[in-house]
């Protein structure tokens, strides 16, 4: 059966065998680990991994692909497919024992930002994540303070995880060839949060508001929350923009402000 890739599901299948090998080497999957793949597609990563681990869970939205994957040779291993939308998927339902989840996938690029935010709410049960992302998105996750790429995603992701961009994957490694370049990124949730946040929802709100209009100064974007007296008390320069604040600065700022 030939499968025609669907644009609306952001389907770009890996066809470069060497690249598949490189990604699997970076993931280093082992039997007895709790591995979960997002968007297995036609199984480019799925089947070689299953041969090693004999057990794998996967979440796939396209029912036709789910049927195709389910028709695999059962001798390879136990592939458990959840036919679902990963954006509303409750990862906590997968955790059945003491093992933390190892999540990976060549992600559908059209949903990668909301998906990363969704995954951040499950970091306490995740050991690590290895994702293929659009190169710009990968660098935004890893971006350092005072750079153009540094934004809401960088702050929120780095609050939860250690981020490492591992290597680039050229567009011709996929079928159909995408318009963009891709990178492999590893996210490792901190087992112990480096910074203590008093009120997480408030911290998240400050970060969102601050970067909502990133060209504005913080003083301007946050004027409904911080009056002039308050600003004096923090002794912060009124010319500061959100990209000048480290993750730690945002944490301290929201802790003080939330009092
Ligand atoms: N891993 C495969 C396919 C990657 S393409 C490979 O590398 O070849 C992205 C995959 O994500 C497709 O299989 C697509 O159907 C699936 N997908 C798209 N949106 C999804 C969603 N909301 N939830 C789960 N899977 C989704």
mmCIF file of C-alpha atoms and ligand atoms in Angstrom:
data_model
loop_
_atom_site.group_PDB
_atom_site.id
_atom_site.type_symbol
_atom_site.label_atom_id
_atom_site.label_comp_id
_atom_site.label_asym_id
_atom_site.label_seq_id
_atom_site.Cartn_x
_atom_site.Cartn_y
_atom_site.Cartn_z
ATOM 1 C CA UNK A 1 0.000 0.000 0.000
ATOM 2 C CA UNK A 2 1.335 3.446 -0.835
ATOM 3 C CA UNK A 3 0.488 6.163 1.601
ATOM 4 C CA UNK A 4 0.072 9.738 0.402
ATOM 5 C CA UNK A 5 1.480 12.144 3.001
ATOM 6 C CA UNK A 6 -1.017 14.615 4.399
ATOM 7 C CA UNK A 7 -0.110 18.270 4.680
ATOM 8 C CA UNK A 8 -2.638 19.050 7.383
ATOM 9 C CA UNK A 9 -0.932 16.540 9.717
ATOM 10 C CA UNK A 10 2.493 17.995 8.919
ATOM 11 C CA UNK A 11 3.648 14.666 7.539
ATOM 12 C CA UNK A 12 7.300 14.594 6.497
ATOM 13 C CA UNK A 13 8.663 11.091 6.748
ATOM 14 C CA UNK A 14 12.301 10.341 7.414
ATOM 15 C CA UNK A 15 13.762 8.455 4.486
ATOM 16 C CA UNK A 16 17.496 8.858 5.064
ATOM 17 C CA UNK A 17 18.605 5.605 6.730
ATOM 18 C CA UNK A 18 21.880 7.071 7.994
ATOM 19 C CA UNK A 19 20.001 9.918 9.660
ATOM 20 C CA UNK A 20 17.581 7.434 11.249
ATOM 21 C CA UNK A 21 20.600 5.594 12.635
ATOM 22 C CA UNK A 22 22.130 8.819 13.964
ATOM 23 C CA UNK A 23 18.914 9.817 15.724
ATOM 24 C CA UNK A 24 18.520 6.386 17.293
ATOM 25 C CA UNK A 25 22.134 6.484 18.470
ATOM 26 C CA UNK A 26 21.454 9.856 20.125
ATOM 27 C CA UNK A 27 18.328 8.451 21.781
ATOM 28 C CA UNK A 28 20.144 5.277 22.883
ATOM 29 C CA UNK A 29 16.967 3.304 23.659
ATOM 30 C CA UNK A 30 17.280 0.265 25.922
ATOM 31 C CA UNK A 31 14.969 -2.653 26.667
ATOM 32 C CA UNK A 32 12.963 -2.146 29.876
ATOM 33 C CA UNK A 33 12.850 1.632 29.426
ATOM 34 C CA UNK A 34 9.441 3.261 29.113
ATOM 35 C CA UNK A 35 9.694 4.676 25.608
ATOM 36 C CA UNK A 36 6.955 6.780 24.038
ATOM 37 C CA UNK A 37 7.019 8.021 20.442
ATOM 38 C CA UNK A 38 5.002 11.003 19.224
ATOM 39 C CA UNK A 39 3.877 10.799 15.570
ATOM 40 C CA UNK A 40 5.418 7.480 14.448
ATOM 41 C CA UNK A 41 4.112 7.983 10.901
ATOM 42 C CA UNK A 42 5.082 4.976 8.804
ATOM 43 C CA UNK A 43 7.496 3.790 11.458
ATOM 44 C CA UNK A 44 10.874 5.085 10.213
ATOM 45 C CA UNK A 45 12.125 5.365 13.806
ATOM 46 C CA UNK A 46 9.544 3.062 15.387
ATOM 47 C CA UNK A 47 10.485 -0.289 13.870
ATOM 48 C CA UNK A 48 14.277 -0.104 14.194
ATOM 49 C CA UNK A 49 13.793 0.904 17.843
ATOM 50 C CA UNK A 50 11.226 -1.814 18.458
ATOM 51 C CA UNK A 51 13.716 -4.384 17.173
ATOM 52 C CA UNK A 52 16.013 -3.327 19.988
ATOM 53 C CA UNK A 53 13.616 -2.758 22.831
ATOM 54 C CA UNK A 54 10.753 -5.151 21.896
ATOM 55 C CA UNK A 55 8.364 -2.748 23.544
ATOM 56 C CA UNK A 56 7.220 0.743 22.596
ATOM 57 C CA UNK A 57 4.220 3.019 22.947
ATOM 58 C CA UNK A 58 3.267 5.547 20.305
ATOM 59 C CA UNK A 59 0.716 8.305 19.829
ATOM 60 C CA UNK A 60 -0.563 8.889 16.293
ATOM 61 C CA UNK A 61 -3.455 11.028 15.080
ATOM 62 C CA UNK A 62 -3.831 9.724 11.522
ATOM 63 C CA UNK A 63 -6.088 6.654 11.673
ATOM 64 C CA UNK A 64 -4.843 5.333 8.377
ATOM 65 C CA UNK A 65 -1.287 5.320 9.709
ATOM 66 C CA UNK A 66 -2.446 3.710 12.952
ATOM 67 C CA UNK A 67 -3.933 0.842 10.908
ATOM 68 C CA UNK A 68 -0.748 0.587 8.863
ATOM 69 C CA UNK A 69 1.423 0.445 11.978
ATOM 70 C CA UNK A 70 -0.831 -2.093 13.643
ATOM 71 C CA UNK A 71 -0.380 -4.415 10.712
ATOM 72 C CA UNK A 72 3.323 -4.749 11.602
ATOM 73 C CA UNK A 73 4.913 -8.111 12.181
ATOM 74 C CA UNK A 74 4.162 -8.930 15.827
ATOM 75 C CA UNK A 75 7.428 -10.841 16.040
ATOM 76 C CA UNK A 76 9.341 -7.542 16.154
ATOM 77 C CA UNK A 77 7.844 -6.633 19.489
ATOM 78 C CA UNK A 78 4.941 -5.155 21.335
ATOM 79 C CA UNK A 79 3.936 -1.845 19.755
ATOM 80 C CA UNK A 80 1.097 -0.199 21.612
ATOM 81 C CA UNK A 81 -0.461 2.602 19.605
ATOM 82 C CA UNK A 82 -2.703 5.275 21.051
ATOM 83 C CA UNK A 83 -4.868 6.639 18.282
ATOM 84 C CA UNK A 84 -5.143 10.165 19.640
ATOM 85 C CA UNK A 85 -4.291 13.833 19.359
ATOM 86 C CA UNK A 86 -1.067 14.364 21.300
ATOM 87 C CA UNK A 87 -2.088 17.949 22.171
ATOM 88 C CA UNK A 88 -4.823 16.688 24.482
ATOM 89 C CA UNK A 89 -3.141 13.425 25.438
ATOM 90 C CA UNK A 90 -2.773 12.814 29.166
ATOM 91 C CA UNK A 91 0.772 11.477 29.543
ATOM 92 C CA UNK A 92 0.106 10.728 33.211
ATOM 93 C CA UNK A 93 -2.140 7.864 32.029
ATOM 94 C CA UNK A 94 0.921 6.108 30.584
ATOM 95 C CA UNK A 95 2.866 5.938 33.821
ATOM 96 C CA UNK A 96 2.234 2.576 35.434
ATOM 97 C CA UNK A 97 5.353 1.909 37.464
ATOM 98 C CA UNK A 98 8.399 3.691 38.846
ATOM 99 C CA UNK A 99 9.909 4.209 35.394
ATOM 100 C CA UNK A 100 9.924 7.760 34.069
ATOM 101 C CA UNK A 101 8.909 8.257 30.445
ATOM 102 C CA UNK A 102 11.426 8.726 27.650
ATOM 103 C CA UNK A 103 9.558 10.637 24.965
ATOM 104 C CA UNK A 104 10.824 11.130 21.407
ATOM 105 C CA UNK A 105 9.655 11.877 17.906
ATOM 106 C CA UNK A 106 9.951 13.642 14.625
ATOM 107 C CA UNK A 107 7.313 16.143 15.673
ATOM 108 C CA UNK A 108 4.560 17.579 13.516
ATOM 109 C CA UNK A 109 5.968 21.102 13.057
ATOM 110 C CA UNK A 110 2.592 22.805 12.807
ATOM 111 C CA UNK A 111 1.866 21.998 16.464
ATOM 112 C CA UNK A 112 5.355 21.981 17.955
ATOM 113 C CA UNK A 113 4.992 25.121 20.110
ATOM 114 C CA UNK A 114 1.686 24.174 21.828
ATOM 115 C CA UNK A 115 2.960 20.603 22.117
ATOM 116 C CA UNK A 116 6.120 21.655 23.962
ATOM 117 C CA UNK A 117 3.981 23.726 26.359
ATOM 118 C CA UNK A 118 1.656 20.745 26.858
ATOM 119 C CA UNK A 119 4.618 18.491 27.658
ATOM 120 C CA UNK A 120 5.974 20.957 30.221
ATOM 121 C CA UNK A 121 3.041 20.105 32.488
ATOM 122 C CA UNK A 122 4.283 16.487 32.651
ATOM 123 C CA UNK A 123 7.979 17.028 33.347
ATOM 124 C CA UNK A 124 7.740 15.368 36.779
ATOM 125 C CA UNK A 125 7.104 11.987 35.067
ATOM 126 C CA UNK A 126 9.501 12.461 32.133
ATOM 127 C CA UNK A 127 13.138 11.296 32.197
ATOM 128 C CA UNK A 128 14.052 12.990 28.923
ATOM 129 C CA UNK A 129 12.784 14.035 25.493
ATOM 130 C CA UNK A 130 14.489 13.867 22.107
ATOM 131 C CA UNK A 131 12.747 15.733 19.325
ATOM 132 C CA UNK A 132 13.169 16.669 15.724
ATOM 133 C CA UNK A 133 12.063 20.271 15.400
ATOM 134 C CA UNK A 134 12.219 23.070 12.919
ATOM 135 C CA UNK A 135 15.719 24.526 13.345
ATOM 136 C CA UNK A 136 14.470 28.004 14.400
ATOM 137 C CA UNK A 137 12.253 26.463 17.067
ATOM 138 C CA UNK A 138 15.124 24.327 18.357
ATOM 139 C CA UNK A 139 17.320 27.397 18.744
ATOM 140 C CA UNK A 140 14.523 29.320 20.417
ATOM 141 C CA UNK A 141 14.281 26.590 23.061
ATOM 142 C CA UNK A 142 18.011 26.766 23.728
ATOM 143 C CA UNK A 143 18.413 30.556 23.328
ATOM 144 C CA UNK A 144 20.454 32.528 25.839
ATOM 145 C CA UNK A 145 19.478 35.823 27.432
ATOM 146 C CA UNK A 146 20.130 39.005 25.389
ATOM 147 C CA UNK A 147 19.685 37.309 22.019
ATOM 148 C CA UNK A 148 17.022 37.762 19.367
ATOM 149 C CA UNK A 149 15.838 34.159 19.697
ATOM 150 C CA UNK A 150 15.335 34.392 23.466
ATOM 151 C CA UNK A 151 11.624 34.507 24.264
ATOM 152 C CA UNK A 152 8.735 33.060 26.232
ATOM 153 C CA UNK A 153 9.483 29.515 25.050
ATOM 154 C CA UNK A 154 13.143 29.782 26.067
ATOM 155 C CA UNK A 155 12.289 30.971 29.576
ATOM 156 C CA UNK A 156 9.513 28.452 30.214
ATOM 157 C CA UNK A 157 11.370 25.479 28.727
ATOM 158 C CA UNK A 158 14.655 26.326 30.479
ATOM 159 C CA UNK A 159 12.839 26.778 33.766
ATOM 160 C CA UNK A 160 11.821 23.101 33.502
ATOM 161 C CA UNK A 161 14.571 21.480 31.455
ATOM 162 C CA UNK A 162 18.189 21.419 30.454
ATOM 163 C CA UNK A 163 18.181 22.021 26.676
ATOM 164 C CA UNK A 164 20.765 20.862 24.164
ATOM 165 C CA UNK A 165 20.663 21.180 20.371
ATOM 166 C CA UNK A 166 22.476 18.064 19.122
ATOM 167 C CA UNK A 167 22.689 18.276 15.317
ATOM 168 C CA UNK A 168 20.965 19.505 12.161
ATOM 169 C CA UNK A 169 19.007 17.360 9.747
ATOM 170 C CA UNK A 170 18.880 18.569 6.127
ATOM 171 C CA UNK A 171 15.524 18.919 4.376
ATOM 172 C CA UNK A 172 16.346 16.178 1.869
ATOM 173 C CA UNK A 173 16.363 13.572 4.647
ATOM 174 C CA UNK A 174 12.550 13.684 4.448
ATOM 175 C CA UNK A 175 9.794 12.803 2.060
ATOM 176 C CA UNK A 176 8.162 15.084 1.060
ATOM 177 C CA UNK A 177 11.034 17.571 1.382
ATOM 178 C CA UNK A 178 9.971 20.326 3.844
ATOM 179 C CA UNK A 179 10.549 24.059 3.299
ATOM 180 C CA UNK A 180 12.572 24.318 6.501
ATOM 181 C CA UNK A 181 15.734 22.923 8.074
ATOM 182 C CA UNK A 182 15.462 20.711 11.128
ATOM 183 C CA UNK A 183 17.463 20.021 14.274
ATOM 184 C CA UNK A 184 17.526 17.338 16.915
ATOM 185 C CA UNK A 185 17.071 18.644 20.453
ATOM 186 C CA UNK A 186 17.387 16.934 23.808
ATOM 187 C CA UNK A 187 15.357 18.200 26.770
ATOM 188 C CA UNK A 188 16.134 16.820 30.214
ATOM 189 C CA UNK A 189 13.725 17.915 32.956
ATOM 190 C CA UNK A 190 15.496 19.108 36.105
ATOM 191 C CA UNK A 191 14.934 16.540 38.841
ATOM 192 C CA UNK A 192 15.316 19.367 41.275
ATOM 193 C CA UNK A 193 14.189 22.800 40.119
ATOM 194 C CA UNK A 194 17.206 25.158 40.143
ATOM 195 C CA UNK A 195 14.962 28.074 41.124
ATOM 196 C CA UNK A 196 12.126 28.157 43.574
ATOM 197 C CA UNK A 197 8.915 29.688 42.242
ATOM 198 C CA UNK A 198 6.348 30.727 44.822
ATOM 199 C CA UNK A 199 3.411 30.857 42.457
ATOM 200 C CA UNK A 200 3.946 29.061 39.148
ATOM 201 C CA UNK A 201 0.807 30.416 37.470
ATOM 202 C CA UNK A 202 1.854 33.970 38.310
ATOM 203 C CA UNK A 203 5.400 33.374 37.048
ATOM 204 C CA UNK A 204 4.002 31.997 33.763
ATOM 205 C CA UNK A 205 1.699 35.014 33.473
ATOM 206 C CA UNK A 206 4.540 37.502 33.962
ATOM 207 C CA UNK A 207 6.677 35.776 31.338
ATOM 208 C CA UNK A 208 3.774 35.721 28.879
ATOM 209 C CA UNK A 209 2.902 39.375 29.465
ATOM 210 C CA UNK A 210 6.532 40.474 29.294
ATOM 211 C CA UNK A 211 7.127 38.851 25.917
ATOM 212 C CA UNK A 212 3.627 39.641 24.614
ATOM 213 C CA UNK A 213 5.028 42.828 23.139
ATOM 214 C CA UNK A 214 8.722 42.190 23.166
ATOM 215 C CA UNK A 215 9.646 45.552 21.681
ATOM 216 C CA UNK A 216 8.154 47.322 24.663
ATOM 217 C CA UNK A 217 10.064 47.825 27.881
ATOM 218 C CA UNK A 218 9.089 45.624 30.828
ATOM 219 C CA UNK A 219 7.876 48.677 32.644
ATOM 220 C CA UNK A 220 5.420 49.318 29.851
ATOM 221 C CA UNK A 221 4.185 45.746 29.301
ATOM 222 C CA UNK A 222 3.731 45.132 33.020
ATOM 223 C CA UNK A 223 2.266 48.499 33.925
ATOM 224 C CA UNK A 224 -1.045 46.987 35.067
ATOM 225 C CA UNK A 225 0.850 44.859 37.593
ATOM 226 C CA UNK A 226 3.648 47.171 38.697
ATOM 227 C CA UNK A 227 3.144 50.810 39.537
ATOM 228 C CA UNK A 228 5.941 53.383 39.605
ATOM 229 C CA UNK A 229 6.594 53.022 43.372
ATOM 230 C CA UNK A 230 6.973 49.326 42.999
ATOM 231 C CA UNK A 231 9.336 49.766 40.083
ATOM 232 C CA UNK A 232 11.542 52.054 42.210
ATOM 233 C CA UNK A 233 11.601 49.413 44.920
ATOM 234 C CA UNK A 234 12.996 46.792 42.523
ATOM 235 C CA UNK A 235 15.690 49.223 41.444
ATOM 236 C CA UNK A 236 15.497 47.947 37.909
ATOM 237 C CA UNK A 237 16.379 50.088 34.965
ATOM 238 C CA UNK A 238 13.206 51.322 33.303
ATOM 239 C CA UNK A 239 14.739 50.634 29.889
ATOM 240 C CA UNK A 240 14.875 46.880 30.466
ATOM 241 C CA UNK A 241 13.276 44.660 27.852
ATOM 242 C CA UNK A 242 12.121 41.108 28.446
ATOM 243 C CA UNK A 243 15.085 39.593 26.582
ATOM 244 C CA UNK A 244 17.441 41.150 29.178
ATOM 245 C CA UNK A 245 16.076 39.008 32.030
ATOM 246 C CA UNK A 246 17.493 35.548 32.740
ATOM 247 C CA UNK A 247 15.228 32.700 33.863
ATOM 248 C CA UNK A 248 16.452 33.355 37.406
ATOM 249 C CA UNK A 249 15.603 37.074 37.077
ATOM 250 C CA UNK A 250 12.064 36.222 35.962
ATOM 251 C CA UNK A 251 11.669 33.824 38.889
ATOM 252 C CA UNK A 252 12.927 36.366 41.438
ATOM 253 C CA UNK A 253 10.900 39.125 39.878
ATOM 254 C CA UNK A 254 7.651 37.142 40.004
ATOM 255 C CA UNK A 255 8.380 35.946 43.557
ATOM 256 C CA UNK A 256 8.803 39.510 44.794
ATOM 257 C CA UNK A 257 5.931 40.893 42.830
ATOM 258 C CA UNK A 258 3.560 38.159 43.910
ATOM 259 C CA UNK A 259 3.976 38.960 47.617
HETATM 260 N N1 LIG B 1 8.130 9.833 12.787
HETATM 261 C C1 LIG B 1 7.771 9.714 11.391
HETATM 262 C C2 LIG B 1 6.698 10.717 10.962
HETATM 263 C C3 LIG B 1 6.926 12.166 11.297
HETATM 264 S S1 LIG B 1 5.758 13.234 10.507
HETATM 265 C C4 LIG B 1 9.018 9.813 10.544
HETATM 266 O O1 LIG B 1 10.020 10.371 11.028
HETATM 267 O O2 LIG B 1 9.014 9.348 9.426
HETATM 268 C C5 LIG B 1 4.740 13.717 11.883
HETATM 269 C C6 LIG B 1 3.795 12.633 12.364
HETATM 270 O O3 LIG B 1 2.968 13.176 13.403
HETATM 271 C C7 LIG B 1 2.832 12.105 11.304
HETATM 272 O O4 LIG B 1 2.765 10.711 11.414
HETATM 273 C C8 LIG B 1 1.480 12.734 11.675
HETATM 274 O O5 LIG B 1 0.354 11.981 11.258
HETATM 275 C C9 LIG B 1 1.598 12.809 13.184
HETATM 276 N N2 LIG B 1 0.750 13.832 13.817
HETATM 277 C C10 LIG B 1 0.400 15.053 13.308
HETATM 278 N N3 LIG B 1 -0.356 15.729 14.184
HETATM 279 C C11 LIG B 1 -0.503 14.938 15.278
HETATM 280 C C12 LIG B 1 -1.194 15.070 16.522
HETATM 281 N N4 LIG B 1 -1.883 16.190 16.811
HETATM 282 N N5 LIG B 1 -1.147 14.041 17.416
HETATM 283 C C13 LIG B 1 -0.433 12.909 17.114
HETATM 284 N N6 LIG B 1 0.245 12.723 15.967
HETATM 285 C C14 LIG B 1 0.207 13.716 15.049
#
